[in-house]
Backbone as a ProteinNet text record, in pm:
[ID]
protein_1_A
[PRIMARY]
XXXXXXXXXXXXXXXXXXXXXXXXXXXXXXXXXXXXXXXXXXXXXXXXXXXXXXXXXXXXXXXXXXXXXXXXXXXXXXXXXXXXXXXXXXXXXXXXXXXXXXXXXXXXXXXXXXXXXXXXXXXXXXXXXXXXXXXXXXXXXXXXXXXXXXXXXXXXXXXXXXXXXXXXXXXXXXXXXXXXXXXXXXXXX
[TERTIARY]
11114.7	11005.8	10903.9	10854.6	10792.6	10614.4	10555.9	10403	10303.9	10343.7	10266.8	10077.2	10015.9	9909	9879	9922.2	9827.1	9907	10013	10012.6	9920.8	9934.4	9804.8	9684.7	9703.8	9525.2	9518.4	9636	9630	9632.3	9696.4	9730.1	9599.1	9491.4	9375.5	9234.2	9288.9	9192	9296.3	9346.6	9445.7	9343.6	9395.4	9362.5	9201.4	9145.5	9002	9001.6	8987.4	8975.1	8949.5	8922.6	8852.3	8927.1	8973.5	9074.4	9036.3	8990.9	8932.3	8994.7	9041.9	9047.1	9251.7	9219.1	9316.3	9426.1	9474.6	9563.4	9704.2	9694.3	9808.2	9842.8	9999.9	10027.3	10156.7	10157.1	10246.9	10355.9	10433.8	10513.2	10646.8	10594.2	10652.4	10719.6	10790.6	10745.5	10594.5	10505.3	10420.4	10455.1	10537.2	10643.9	10564.2	10595.3	10579.1	10698.2	10825.3	10921.3	10917.9	10810.8	10848.9	10733.8	10687.2	10612.7	10449	10435	10307.4	10161	10183.8	10104	10097.9	10153	10192.2	10129.5	10120.4	10096.4	9947	9910.1	9722.6	9699.1	9710.7	9716.8	9672.4	9803.6	9768	9633.6	9626.5	9562.5	9411.3	9342.6	9211.4	9171.7	9304.8	9314.6	9214.5	9336.4	9261.2	9104.1	9056.1	8950.9	8838.8	8865	8761.2	8733.2	8810.2	8843.1	8739	8693.2	8665.8	8779.5	8841.4	9030.5	8904.3	8891.1	8894.6	8965.7	9070.5	9199.6	9120.8	9207.8	9257.5	9380.1	9356.5	9454	9542.4	9680.8	9700.5	9856.7	9796.4	9927.5	9988.4	10121.3	10216.3	10246.6	10276.8	10386.9	10347.7	10400.5	10338.9	10478.9	10451.7	10500.6	10333.9	10490.4	10398.9	10292.1	10271.2	10168.5	10014.5	10060	9955.3	9827.8	9818.3	9672.3	9607.4	9706.2	9709.3	9606.2	9748.8	9728.9	9597	9556.5	9387.7	9316.9	9320.3	9236	9248.8	9393.5	9414.1	9284.6	9305.9	9272.1	9114.4	9031.7	8925.3	8849.7	8958.7	8888.6	8913.9	9016.6	9006.4	8905.4	8849.5	8684.6	8774.5	8867.2	8980.3	8899.4	8830.4	8860.3	8743.6	8663.6	8640.8	8727.4	8790.1	8915.3	9064.4	9076.6	9205.6	9233.2	9312.1	9322.9	9473.1	9482	9577.4	9620.2	9742	9728.6	9840	9923.4	9989.8	10115	10208.3	10368	10378.6	10310.2	10319.1	10466.1	10521.2	10601.5	10649.8	10476.3	10495.1	10605.3	10647.6	10701.3	10677.9	10574.2	10536.8	10371.5	10315.4	10239	10252.3	10365.2	10362.1	10407.4	10478	10573.9	10420.7	10243.1	10182.3	10070.7	10157.5	10086.3	10182.6	10236.6	10356	10321.6	10274.2	10214.8	10115.5	10031	9877.2	9889.4	9930.9	9949.8	9933.4	9917.9	9951.5	10083.9	10107.4	10176.2	10232.7	10368.6	10442.8	10451.8	10379.7	10325	10508	10573.6	10675.1	10758.2	10675.4	10691.9	10793.3	10889.7	10987.6	11145.2	11138.1	11258.6	11362.2	11327.5	11429.1	11518.7	11428.9	11565.9	11685.1	11799.7	11859.7	11912	11805.1	11818.1	11708	11616	11457.9	11456.7	11480.7	11468.5	11381.8	11149.2	11077.5	11055.2	11138.6	11091.9	11160	11313.7	11311.8	11205.9	11187.2	11118.8	11013.8	10895.4	10806.3	10835.8	10955.3	11051.6	11051	11061.3	11110.7	10999.1	10796	10690.5	10675.6	10775	10730.2	10592.8	10648.3	10557.8	10605.1	10637	10678.4	10645.8	10686.1	10679.9	10677.4	10659.5	10564.3	10635.2	10818.9	10853.6	10870.4	10965.8	10954.6	11074.6	11096.3	11236.6	11296.9	11463.3	11517.1	11572.8	11495.6	11487.1	11634.7	11676.3	11771.2	11696.7	11632.9	11481.1	11518.7	11518.1	11547.1	11637.5	11714.3	11883.5	11891.1	11887.5	11908.2	11732.6	11664	11503.6	11551	11487.7	11427.2	11255.4	11210.8	11056.8	11031	10893.9	10865.9	10945.7	11057.6	11097.4	11051.1	11125.6	11145.8	11108.3	11057.8	11025.6	10902.5	10839	10775.3	10797.1	10807.4	10859.5	10766.1	10720.8	10697.8	10762.5	10727.7	10793.4	10736.4	10811.5	10737.2	10641.8	10513.4	10395.3	10299.4	10204.1	10118.1	10009.4	10004.8	9923.2	9977.1	10131.4	10189.8	10213.2	10234.8	10233.2	10019.6	9936.8	9832.5	9804	9891.9	9840.9	9950.2	10040	10111.8	10038	10032.5	9912.4	9808.8	9750	9590.9	9656.9	9751.9	9777.7	9777.3	9885	9984.4	9804.6	9662.9	9593.4	9481	9486.8	9439.7	9569.7	9666	9757.1	9756.3	9706.9	9765.3	9856.5	9858.7	9933.8	10070.6	10043.1	10249	10297.1	10161	10240.5	10305.3	10198	10288.1	10427.5	10427.9	10549.5	10692.1	10643.9	10778.7	10734.2	10635.9	10695.2	10746.3	10760.6	10938.5	11000.3	10987	11146	11223.7	11144.7	11152.6	11189.8	11180.9	11208.9	11348.4	11303.6	11449.5	11578.5	11577.9	11680.9	11705.9	11595.5	11594.5	11604.6	11541.8	11508.2	11691.6	11741.8	11858	11854.4	11865.8	11849.4	11925.6	11869.1	11961.6	12071.8	12112	12267	12363.2	12365.8	12409	12396.2	12352.7	12291.8	12402	12437.6	12544	12661.2	12686.7	12807.7	12921.3	12772.5	12872.2	12896.1	12827.8	12826	12988.3
2202.3	2282.4	2348.4	2496.1	2600.8	2529	2527.2	2496.4	2643.4	2582.7	2722.3	2728.1	2641.8	2660.5	2803.4	2903.3	3043.6	3104.7	3095.6	3140.7	3157.7	2976.5	2920	2962.2	3009.1	3136.8	3223.3	3281.9	3431.3	3402.9	3286.1	3343.6	3327.9	3180.2	3181.7	3285.6	3347.2	3543.8	3607.8	3609.8	3696.8	3669.2	3481.9	3486.8	3422.6	3416	3461.5	3329.3	3241.9	3096.8	2964.9	2830.3	2792.7	2684	2635.6	2515	2399.3	2357.2	2242.5	2325.5	2380.2	2494.6	2512.5	2411.5	2390.7	2472	2557.2	2731.4	2703.6	2708	2724.2	2896.9	2885.5	3061.1	3044.6	3158.5	3203.8	3307.8	3368.9	3410.7	3513.2	3648.3	3685.9	3808.5	3814.5	3924.8	3947.1	3999.8	3945.6	4051.3	3875.8	3946.8	3922.2	3832.4	3775.2	3641.2	3664.7	3630.8	3447.8	3492.1	3421.3	3336.2	3262.8	3173.3	3239	3349.7	3344.4	3312.2	3315	3259	3133.6	3015.8	2937.1	2897.2	2976.9	2929.4	2927.8	3054	3039.1	2976.2	2921.5	2862.1	2701.2	2701.6	2509.1	2604.6	2624.1	2589.6	2684.9	2743.7	2738.2	2584	2551.7	2389.2	2354.3	2320.5	2261.5	2313.1	2427.9	2499.5	2459.9	2394.9	2385.7	2230	2102.3	2004.8	1969.8	2026.1	2068.4	2082	2066.8	2067.9	2166.9	2176.3	2267.3	2355.5	2446.6	2497.7	2693.1	2711.5	2879.7	2984.9	3062.3	3043.4	3198.7	3235.7	3356.8	3379.5	3477.2	3606.8	3662.9	3688.8	3757.3	3877.1	4004.8	4029.5	4130.7	4252.7	4308.4	4312.3	4404.7	4386.8	4455	4468.7	4561.6	4418.4	4359.5	4191.5	4188.2	4304	4246.2	4219	4368.1	4430.3	4277.1	4245.1	4162.5	4017.1	3948.4	3826.7	3889.3	3985.2	3983	3982.9	3974.6	4006.2	3859.2	3815.9	3645.7	3514.1	3549.7	3489.4	3480.6	3630.5	3630.3	3583.9	3626.5	3562.3	3323.6	3320.8	3122.2	3122.4	3193.3	3141.6	3143.7	3176	3153.4	3255.9	3395.4	3486.9	3500.1	3369.1	3378	3244	3223.7	3126.7	3201.3	3297.7	3397.1	3537.5	3535.3	3680.2	3717.5	3855.9	3931.8	3957.8	3981.1	4078	4148.8	4179.9	4265.6	4254.3	4348.9	4294.2	4315.5	4230.3	4228.6	4217.8	4336.4	4442.5	4328.8	4317.1	4217.9	4136.4	4106.3	3987.2	3888.1	3915.2	3817.4	3788.9	3919.6	3852.6	3796.1	3773.9	3687.1	3574.6	3568.4	3407.7	3329.7	3406.2	3326.4	3307.7	3345.9	3311.1	3176.6	3163.3	3053.4	2931.1	2951.4	2832.8	2804.7	2872.3	2795.7	2796.7	2800.9	2706.7	2552.6	2511.8	2353.1	2342.1	2439.7	2448.4	2533.3	2527.1	2658.3	2676.7	2749.7	2740	2829.7	2763.9	2881.7	2798	2841.9	2796.7	2861.6	2925.2	3037.8	2974.8	2989.4	2968.1	3033.5	3207.5	3319	3272.9	3286.2	3260.8	3231.3	3324.2	3206.5	3110.4	3158.7	3098.7	3152	3066.6	3058.6	3095.9	3215.7	3208.3	3105.3	3243.6	3123.7	3007.7	2921.6	2773.2	2752.8	2873.1	2856.9	2767.2	2916.5	3023.5	2951.3	2834.7	2801.7	2646.5	2638.3	2450.2	2545.6	2693.8	2682.4	2667	2616.7	2586.2	2433.6	2431.6	2242.4	2233.8	2359.2	2373.6	2305.4	2228.3	2161.3	2280.2	2261.1	2293.8	2268.6	2296.4	2264.8	2340.9	2348.8	2374.6	2308.8	2419.8	2288.6	2251.8	2136.8	2076.8	2140.5	2175.7	2279.5	2406	2415.2	2478.8	2581.6	2664.8	2647.6	2641.9	2730	2595.4	2474.6	2382.3	2260.8	2203.3	2355.1	2271.6	2261.7	2089.5	2013.4	1952.3	1961.8	1889.5	1782.3	1701.6	1500	1514.6	1520.2	1513	1374.8	1461.5	1379.9	1344.8	1398.8	1388.9	1466.3	1606	1763.7	1817.1	1811.5	1891.6	1818.6	1893.9	1869	1904.3	1851	1884.6	1847.8	1947.2	1859.2	1909.7	1884.3	2018.5	2204.3	2187.6	2377.8	2384.5	2319.2	2324.9	2337.8	2406.8	2457.6	2333.2	2236.3	2097	1991.6	1990.7	1918.2	1957.2	2099.5	2204.8	2147.9	2157.2	2083.9	1931.9	1858.8	1717.4	1717.1	1782.3	1723.2	1809.1	1877.3	1977.5	1872.4	1877.7	1753.6	1690.7	1588.7	1543.9	1474.2	1585.7	1672.7	1729.7	1757.6	1804.1	1713.4	1587.6	1486.8	1384.4	1460.2	1354.6	1460.1	1459.1	1660.4	1574.8	1389.7	1359.4	1351	1313.9	1335.1	1427.5	1559.1	1704.6	1693.1	1642.8	1677.4	1642.8	1444.7	1390.2	1502.8	1526.1	1578.9	1764.6	1826	1929.8	1923.4	1838.1	1746.7	1778.5	1682.6	1678.7	1827.4	1841.9	2027.7	2088.2	2127.4	2125.6	2143.5	2005.6	1940.3	1929.7	1973.3	1916.6	2074.7	2176.4	2328.2	2376.6	2441.1	2470.1	2546.4	2714.9	2752.6	2804.2	2848.8	2920.9	3061	3134.7	3336.6	3279.2	3252.2	3271.1	3231.8	3043.9	2963.6	3049.7	3091	3118.9	3204.1	3281.1	3420.5	3326.5	3282	3177.5	3075.4	3123.1	2984	3105.8	3281	3336.2	3424.8
6341.2	6262.7	6285.1	6294.5	6357.5	6366.5	6429.6	6423.4	6318.3	6170.3	6054.7	6083.2	6161.2	6185.2	6189.5	6236.3	6245.2	6160	6080.5	5939.4	5809.7	5867	5781.5	5693.9	5893	5912.3	5757.7	5837.9	5816.1	5672.3	5611.9	5438.3	5362.7	5432.5	5440.9	5440.2	5572.6	5559.8	5486.8	5422.1	5294.5	5180.4	5146.6	5048.8	4962.8	5099	5089.4	5118.3	5112.9	5101	5237.2	5187.3	5333.9	5334.8	5438.2	5463.8	5375.2	5311.6	5167.8	5022.3	5031.3	4885.5	4844	4732.3	4707.9	4633.3	4742	4645.6	4581.4	4490.8	4369.2	4374	4390.7	4433.9	4307.7	4264.8	4161.8	4275.2	4255.2	4275.1	4203.1	4202.6	4076.9	3967.6	3892.8	3787.1	3721.6	3719.3	3605.5	3469.6	3382.8	3267.2	3178.9	3098.7	2961.4	2921.2	2954.6	2986.7	3109.9	3235.8	3296.4	3269.7	3156.9	3085.7	3196.1	3217.5	3250.2	3205.6	3039.7	2953.6	2916.1	2923.7	2970.9	3078.9	3221.8	3350.2	3309.1	3239	3262.5	3157.6	3050.8	2964.7	3005.8	3113.5	3170.8	3269.3	3357.9	3460.6	3367.1	3239.9	3212	3115.6	3113.9	3089.6	3124.3	3331.7	3402.1	3464.8	3425.3	3440.3	3395.3	3257	3180.2	3168.7	3218.6	3306.2	3411.7	3452.6	3568.6	3718.9	3752.2	3831.6	3887.4	4006.5	4128.3	4215.5	4168.4	4268.1	4298.1	4350.2	4333.9	4346.1	4271.4	4224.7	4280.7	4354.7	4373.5	4344.9	4275	4275.9	4243.3	4307.6	4395.3	4340	4291.6	4209.3	4127.2	4077.8	3936.9	3837.9	3749	3631.4	3541.3	3350.6	3281.5	3261.2	3255.8	3149.4	3258.8	3392.3	3510.2	3424.5	3328.2	3288.1	3191.8	3114.1	2977.2	3067.7	3166.8	3235.3	3316.9	3393.1	3414.9	3318.2	3154	3032.6	3009.1	3057.7	2961.6	3048.1	3197.3	3318.9	3255.6	3282	3253	3112.9	2991.7	2878.4	2894.5	2993.9	3004.3	3103.1	3147.3	3277.1	3426.3	3416.9	3565.6	3634.1	3552.5	3720.3	3852.9	3804.5	3989	4063.2	3976.1	4098.9	4081.6	4062.9	4023.1	4086.6	4157.8	4261	4225.6	4178.3	4147.9	4296.1	4370.8	4516.5	4464.2	4386.2	4433.4	4487.8	4478.1	4541.5	4723.1	4751.1	4909.1	4972.4	5035.5	5136.4	5292	5281.8	5483.2	5333.2	5489	5458.1	5505.3	5651.8	5712.9	5636.3	5562.3	5530.1	5375.9	5309.2	5209.9	5279.5	5378.2	5439.9	5484.6	5538.3	5501.7	5360.3	5265.9	5138.1	5126.4	5117.5	5094.7	5176.9	5323.1	5427.9	5419.8	5337.5	5296.5	5215.6	5078.6	4944	4956.7	4815.2	4852.6	4701.9	4633.4	4547.1	4439.1	4455.6	4371.1	4254.6	4175	3993.3	4004.3	3942.7	3889.2	3689.3	3601.8	3472.6	3380.8	3463.2	3389.1	3376.3	3275.8	3205.7	3228.7	3228.7	3292	3365.3	3425.7	3567.7	3566.9	3646.5	3656	3806.9	3882.5	3994.1	4100.7	4068.5	4149	4319.4	4363.8	4534.1	4519.8	4481.6	4490.4	4536.9	4465.3	4505.7	4646.5	4685	4808.1	4948.4	4882.5	4951.1	5016.7	4828.8	4935	4965	4949.8	5006	5213.9	5235.8	5386.2	5417.2	5334.4	5435.8	5371	5335.5	5309.1	5169.1	5095.1	4942.9	4822.1	4732.6	4623.5	4548.2	4418.3	4271.5	4171.8	4110.2	3953.3	3855.5	3805.6	3729	3567.9	3542.6	3382.4	3365.8	3240.4	3200.3	3102.2	3190	3137.1	3231.9	3289.6	3384.9	3475.4	3501	3601	3691.9	3733.3	3849.5	3888.1	3828.7	3904.4	3871.6	3865.4	3991.9	4114.6	4173.9	4282.3	4310.7	4216.9	4243.4	4179.6	4255.4	4156.1	4181.4	4035.3	3990	4070.3	4130.1	4233.4	4412.1	4392.4	4449.8	4605.3	4546.9	4606.5	4504.8	4375.7	4387.8	4223.7	4142	3960.5	3919.1	3804.1	3715.8	3573.3	3423.7	3351.5	3186.2	3079.6	2998.9	2989.4	2879.1	2875.6	2778.3	2779.9	2735.6	2794.2	2740.6	2851.4	2885.4	2777.4	2719.2	2910	2866	2951.1	3076.3	3090.2	3199.4	3333	3218	3294.7	3320.3	3264.6	3226.7	3352.2	3416.3	3564.7	3674.6	3631.6	3763.2	3810.2	3745	3687.6	3735.8	3728.9	3842.4	3952.4	3982.2	4140.2	4191.8	4147.5	4237.6	4330.6	4167.3	4293.9	4412.1	4406.9	4460.3	4601.8	4690.7	4854.1	4836.6	4918.9	5005.6	4875.6	4789.8	4699.7	4720.3	4712.7	4696.5	4875.3	4964.4	5079.2	5078.5	5109.5	5088.7	5023.6	4935.6	4784.1	4944.1	4946.2	4993.1	5130.8	5203.9	5343.3	5275.1	5198	5105.9	5072.4	4991.7	4933.1	5080.3	5234.5	5298.8	5369.5	5324.9	5469	5313.4	5170.7	5061.2	5024.9	4996.4	4903.6	4959.1	5115.7	5191.2	5219.5	5232.3	5261.3	5354.8	5524.3	5583.7	5553.3	5553.1	5517.3	5570.9	5692.5	5794.7	5620.5	5608.8	5559.9	5391.3	5364.1	5231.6	5177.3	5336.8	5403.8	5370.3	5472	5535.3	5368.3	5292.4	5155.4	5101	5082	4977.8	5072.5
[MASK]
+++++++++++++++++++++++++++++++++++++++++++++++++++++++++++++++++++++++++++++++++++++++++++++++++++++++++++++++++++++++++++++++++++++++++++++++++++++++++++++++++++++++++++++++++++++++++++++

């Protein structure tokens, strides 16, 4: 696997985070159907508990402004950044490379491409039980799964924030088991 150091550092600069910051990443449409309210409520709970993290949201959608307002109401404004759509694929790759965990609470997807994209960089995902995105994942092995409630998602994320080694091991296994190079996907299609 290639040295991700330069890409990680680019992600750090773009996201405005330091080497010791825990970066939680959401990539996708800013729409309530994606369970973004559950995501923000869970992070609000973690923030109230004193957990330290930086949330980076990449994408846009009809709910962007309401999500910004909700993040502010939950006290997350100081640790949350909305980055819009990143058309520069290298910059998006840098964000994945710097992330510690991809947050993907959507029940609405038929195929969570972002889970595979994160896996390509050794980044595990926190998913919700019953979603199509959990296909091919084993909870605790190559991804993490929580029940579809803000309290359960927050509790699982709280555990993961305290277990960087477990996150890293799951990320490595995700890279080996969930990432499919484009050439393999095309051949399969």
